[in-house]
Amino acid sequence: MKVALLQHTPEPELTVALAARLCYSPVDIDELKQKLGTADIEAFLDKIMSLGHQSVLEHASFTFGIEGISRVTSHQLVRHRVASYSQQSQRYVSHKERFRAVVPPTVAERSELLARFEAQLQALHQVYGEMVEAGIPAEDARYLLPNATETKILVTMNGRELLHFFELRCCERAQWEIRAMAVEMLKLVKGVAPTIFRDAGPGCLTAPCPEGTMTCGRIREVREKFRTM
């Protein structure tokens, strides 16, 4: 898996702070911008985050390039609808040479089952290639491709949606692959907007575990992991 932060709103925290100050100030935007120093931005962001005034976070956007995830994970990802996606097409990009696949760790650690897993992938690849060679369009041959097939995707989310995404997908009960991807995304945005994403992560970081009886039972370890990230 490879996750990269390709683009983001220039000075995202300044943009968010400026939007928030605008809501409560009679002065013009240029004057507001001139008055906002680094310390002011951090203090003001702390205040609006504590008040739950998160609509202003929508003014900051972040675009990620993600490679080497399975279609299992991309199908989960696109359920987050307040976002924009561009995904590698299985209609126009043929997998005739060899499609790459993601192997779950629980399969990889069991040699006998791993061998059977890989044999099935090889069988599917062979039939897929034969179909394309016989003139079957890739858009029809792709019906054979498994959920394990690797894909590439560009994702753009605003700051508010990212906080929600991290709350759900960084949770220990999230599926392992999308959780690993979400953690990498969080590390990247913390580097460019540390105040906005300081407390970002699973829902249990700042409140009781939202999973109730379904909790992982490791709230202390989870909180320590994300606060030292």
Short mmCIF file of C-alpha atoms in Angstrom, two decimals, residues 24-202:
data_model
loop_
_atom_site.label_atom_id
_atom_site.label_comp_id
_atom_site.label_asym_id
_atom_site.label_seq_id
_atom_site.Cartn_x
_atom_site.Cartn_y
_atom_site.Cartn_z
CA TYR A 24 -17.80 37.08 13.97
CA SER A 25 -15.95 40.14 12.68
CA PRO A 26 -17.17 43.38 11.04
CA VAL A 27 -13.81 44.14 9.35
CA ASP A 28 -12.92 43.20 5.78
CA ILE A 29 -11.12 40.00 4.77
CA ASP A 30 -7.75 41.59 3.98
CA GLU A 31 -7.61 43.18 7.41
CA LEU A 32 -8.59 39.94 9.08
CA LYS A 33 -5.81 38.10 7.25
CA GLN A 34 -3.20 40.66 8.28
CA LYS A 35 -4.20 40.39 11.93
CA LEU A 36 -3.95 36.60 12.09
CA GLY A 37 -0.53 35.54 13.35
CA THR A 38 0.60 31.94 13.86
CA ALA A 39 -0.21 31.95 17.57
CA ASP A 40 -3.60 33.53 16.90
CA ILE A 41 -4.44 30.86 14.34
CA GLU A 42 -3.65 28.00 16.71
CA ALA A 43 -5.55 29.57 19.61
CA PHE A 44 -8.56 30.36 17.46
CA LEU A 45 -8.62 26.88 15.94
CA ASP A 46 -8.49 25.38 19.43
CA LYS A 47 -11.51 27.46 20.36
CA ILE A 48 -13.67 26.64 17.35
CA MET A 49 -12.78 22.93 17.54
CA SER A 50 -13.76 22.82 21.21
CA LEU A 51 -17.08 24.50 20.34
CA GLY A 52 -17.78 22.00 17.56
CA HIS A 53 -17.84 24.75 14.93
CA GLN A 54 -16.65 22.37 12.23
CA SER A 55 -18.41 23.77 9.16
CA VAL A 56 -15.43 26.09 8.58
CA LEU A 57 -13.21 23.01 8.14
CA GLU A 58 -14.93 22.44 4.81
CA HIS A 59 -12.86 25.28 3.33
CA ALA A 60 -9.70 23.15 3.53
CA SER A 61 -9.38 20.21 1.15
CA PHE A 62 -6.83 17.41 0.88
CA THR A 63 -6.13 15.15 -2.11
CA PHE A 64 -4.54 11.73 -1.66
CA GLY A 65 -3.07 9.32 -4.18
CA ILE A 66 -3.56 5.73 -3.00
CA GLU A 67 -2.09 2.64 -4.64
CA GLY A 68 -1.96 -1.05 -3.82
CA ILE A 69 -5.29 -1.35 -2.03
CA SER A 70 -7.84 -4.00 -2.88
CA ARG A 71 -11.25 -3.50 -4.40
CA VAL A 72 -12.55 -4.61 -0.99
CA THR A 73 -11.15 -1.42 0.51
CA SER A 74 -12.03 0.91 -2.37
CA HIS A 75 -15.67 -0.24 -2.12
CA GLN A 76 -15.65 0.72 1.56
CA LEU A 77 -13.91 4.00 0.85
CA VAL A 78 -16.44 5.28 -1.69
CA ARG A 79 -19.22 4.87 0.86
CA HIS A 80 -17.92 8.15 2.28
CA ARG A 81 -20.00 10.28 -0.04
CA VAL A 82 -18.77 13.77 0.91
CA ALA A 83 -15.65 13.27 -1.19
CA SER A 84 -14.44 13.09 -4.79
CA TYR A 85 -12.95 9.94 -6.32
CA SER A 86 -11.11 8.96 -9.50
CA GLN A 87 -10.34 5.24 -9.70
CA GLN A 88 -8.34 3.14 -12.12
CA SER A 89 -10.78 1.61 -14.59
CA GLN A 90 -11.00 -2.14 -15.08
CA ARG A 91 -12.81 -1.42 -18.33
CA TYR A 92 -10.04 0.56 -20.00
CA VAL A 93 -7.03 -0.84 -18.15
CA SER A 94 -6.56 -4.49 -19.05
CA HIS A 95 -5.12 -6.95 -16.52
CA LYS A 96 -4.08 -9.35 -19.27
CA GLU A 97 -0.41 -9.43 -18.27
CA ARG A 98 -1.12 -10.23 -14.62
CA PHE A 99 -3.43 -8.64 -12.10
CA ARG A 100 -1.91 -7.90 -8.72
CA ALA A 101 -3.82 -8.92 -5.62
CA VAL A 102 -3.85 -8.06 -1.93
CA VAL A 103 -3.42 -11.03 0.40
CA PRO A 104 -4.94 -10.65 3.89
CA PRO A 105 -2.42 -11.29 6.70
CA THR A 106 -4.66 -14.00 8.16
CA VAL A 107 -4.28 -15.89 4.88
CA ALA A 108 -0.59 -15.12 4.36
CA GLU A 109 0.35 -16.60 7.75
CA ARG A 110 -1.18 -20.00 6.91
CA SER A 111 0.96 -21.58 4.20
CA GLU A 112 -1.49 -24.25 3.07
CA LEU A 113 -4.37 -21.81 2.68
CA LEU A 114 -2.06 -19.23 1.09
CA ALA A 115 -1.10 -21.77 -1.56
CA ARG A 116 -4.75 -22.45 -2.33
CA PHE A 117 -5.52 -18.72 -2.35
CA GLU A 118 -2.74 -18.04 -4.86
CA ALA A 119 -3.76 -21.02 -6.99
CA GLN A 120 -7.25 -19.58 -7.31
CA LEU A 121 -5.83 -16.19 -8.28
CA GLN A 122 -3.65 -17.85 -10.91
CA ALA A 123 -6.61 -19.79 -12.32
CA LEU A 124 -8.69 -16.62 -12.57
CA HIS A 125 -5.81 -14.79 -14.22
CA GLN A 126 -5.39 -17.53 -16.80
CA VAL A 127 -9.06 -17.57 -17.77
CA TYR A 128 -9.18 -13.77 -17.81
CA GLY A 129 -6.20 -13.66 -20.18
CA GLU A 130 -7.72 -16.32 -22.43
CA MET A 131 -10.97 -14.37 -22.65
CA VAL A 132 -9.21 -11.13 -23.58
CA GLU A 133 -7.06 -13.01 -26.11
CA ALA A 134 -10.23 -14.47 -27.63
CA GLY A 135 -11.65 -10.99 -28.16
CA ILE A 136 -13.84 -10.66 -25.09
CA PRO A 137 -13.79 -6.95 -24.10
CA ALA A 138 -11.89 -6.19 -20.90
CA GLU A 139 -15.10 -4.65 -19.54
CA ASP A 140 -16.70 -8.11 -19.72
CA ALA A 141 -13.65 -10.19 -18.78
CA ARG A 142 -13.33 -8.12 -15.58
CA TYR A 143 -16.38 -9.92 -14.17
CA LEU A 144 -13.91 -12.68 -13.24
CA LEU A 145 -11.60 -10.42 -11.26
CA PRO A 146 -11.79 -10.96 -7.48
CA ASN A 147 -12.24 -8.39 -4.72
CA ALA A 148 -8.56 -8.94 -3.91
CA THR A 149 -7.53 -7.20 -7.16
CA GLU A 150 -5.31 -4.17 -6.51
CA THR A 151 -6.54 -0.75 -7.55
CA LYS A 152 -5.41 2.88 -7.59
CA ILE A 153 -7.55 5.82 -6.56
CA LEU A 154 -7.37 9.58 -6.04
CA VAL A 155 -9.43 10.86 -3.13
CA THR A 156 -10.26 14.44 -2.18
CA MET A 157 -11.94 15.21 1.14
CA ASN A 158 -12.42 18.39 3.11
CA GLY A 159 -11.21 18.74 6.69
CA ARG A 160 -14.58 18.12 8.26
CA GLU A 161 -15.20 14.92 6.34
CA LEU A 162 -11.70 13.70 7.09
CA LEU A 163 -12.33 14.01 10.83
CA HIS A 164 -15.47 11.90 10.40
CA PHE A 165 -13.60 9.42 8.19
CA PHE A 166 -10.82 9.01 10.76
CA GLU A 167 -13.33 8.60 13.57
CA LEU A 168 -14.84 5.58 11.81
CA ARG A 169 -11.93 4.05 9.92
CA CYS A 170 -9.09 4.42 12.45
CA CYS A 171 -11.16 2.42 14.93
CA GLU A 172 -9.76 -0.97 15.89
CA ARG A 173 -13.03 -2.53 14.76
CA ALA A 174 -12.67 -1.16 11.24
CA GLN A 175 -11.56 -3.64 8.59
CA TRP A 176 -7.77 -4.01 8.74
CA GLU A 177 -6.88 -2.70 5.28
CA ILE A 178 -8.95 0.49 5.31
CA ARG A 179 -7.79 1.09 8.89
CA ALA A 180 -4.14 0.91 7.79
CA MET A 181 -4.90 3.30 4.92
CA ALA A 182 -6.74 5.75 7.19
CA VAL A 183 -3.86 5.82 9.68
CA GLU A 184 -1.40 6.67 6.89
CA MET A 185 -3.72 9.45 5.66
CA LEU A 186 -3.96 10.85 9.20
CA LYS A 187 -0.17 10.92 9.60
CA LEU A 188 0.11 12.93 6.38
CA VAL A 189 -2.50 15.57 7.20
CA LYS A 190 -1.11 16.04 10.70
CA GLY A 191 2.04 17.26 9.02
CA VAL A 192 0.27 20.14 7.24
CA ALA A 193 -2.60 20.90 9.64
CA PRO A 194 -1.46 19.76 13.10
CA THR A 195 -3.96 21.79 15.11
CA ILE A 196 -6.99 20.70 13.08
CA PHE A 197 -6.03 17.03 13.27
CA ARG A 198 -4.37 16.98 16.70
CA ASP A 199 -7.20 14.98 18.28
CA ALA A 200 -8.21 13.14 15.08
CA GLY A 201 -8.59 9.40 15.13
CA PRO A 202 -11.09 6.84 16.40
#
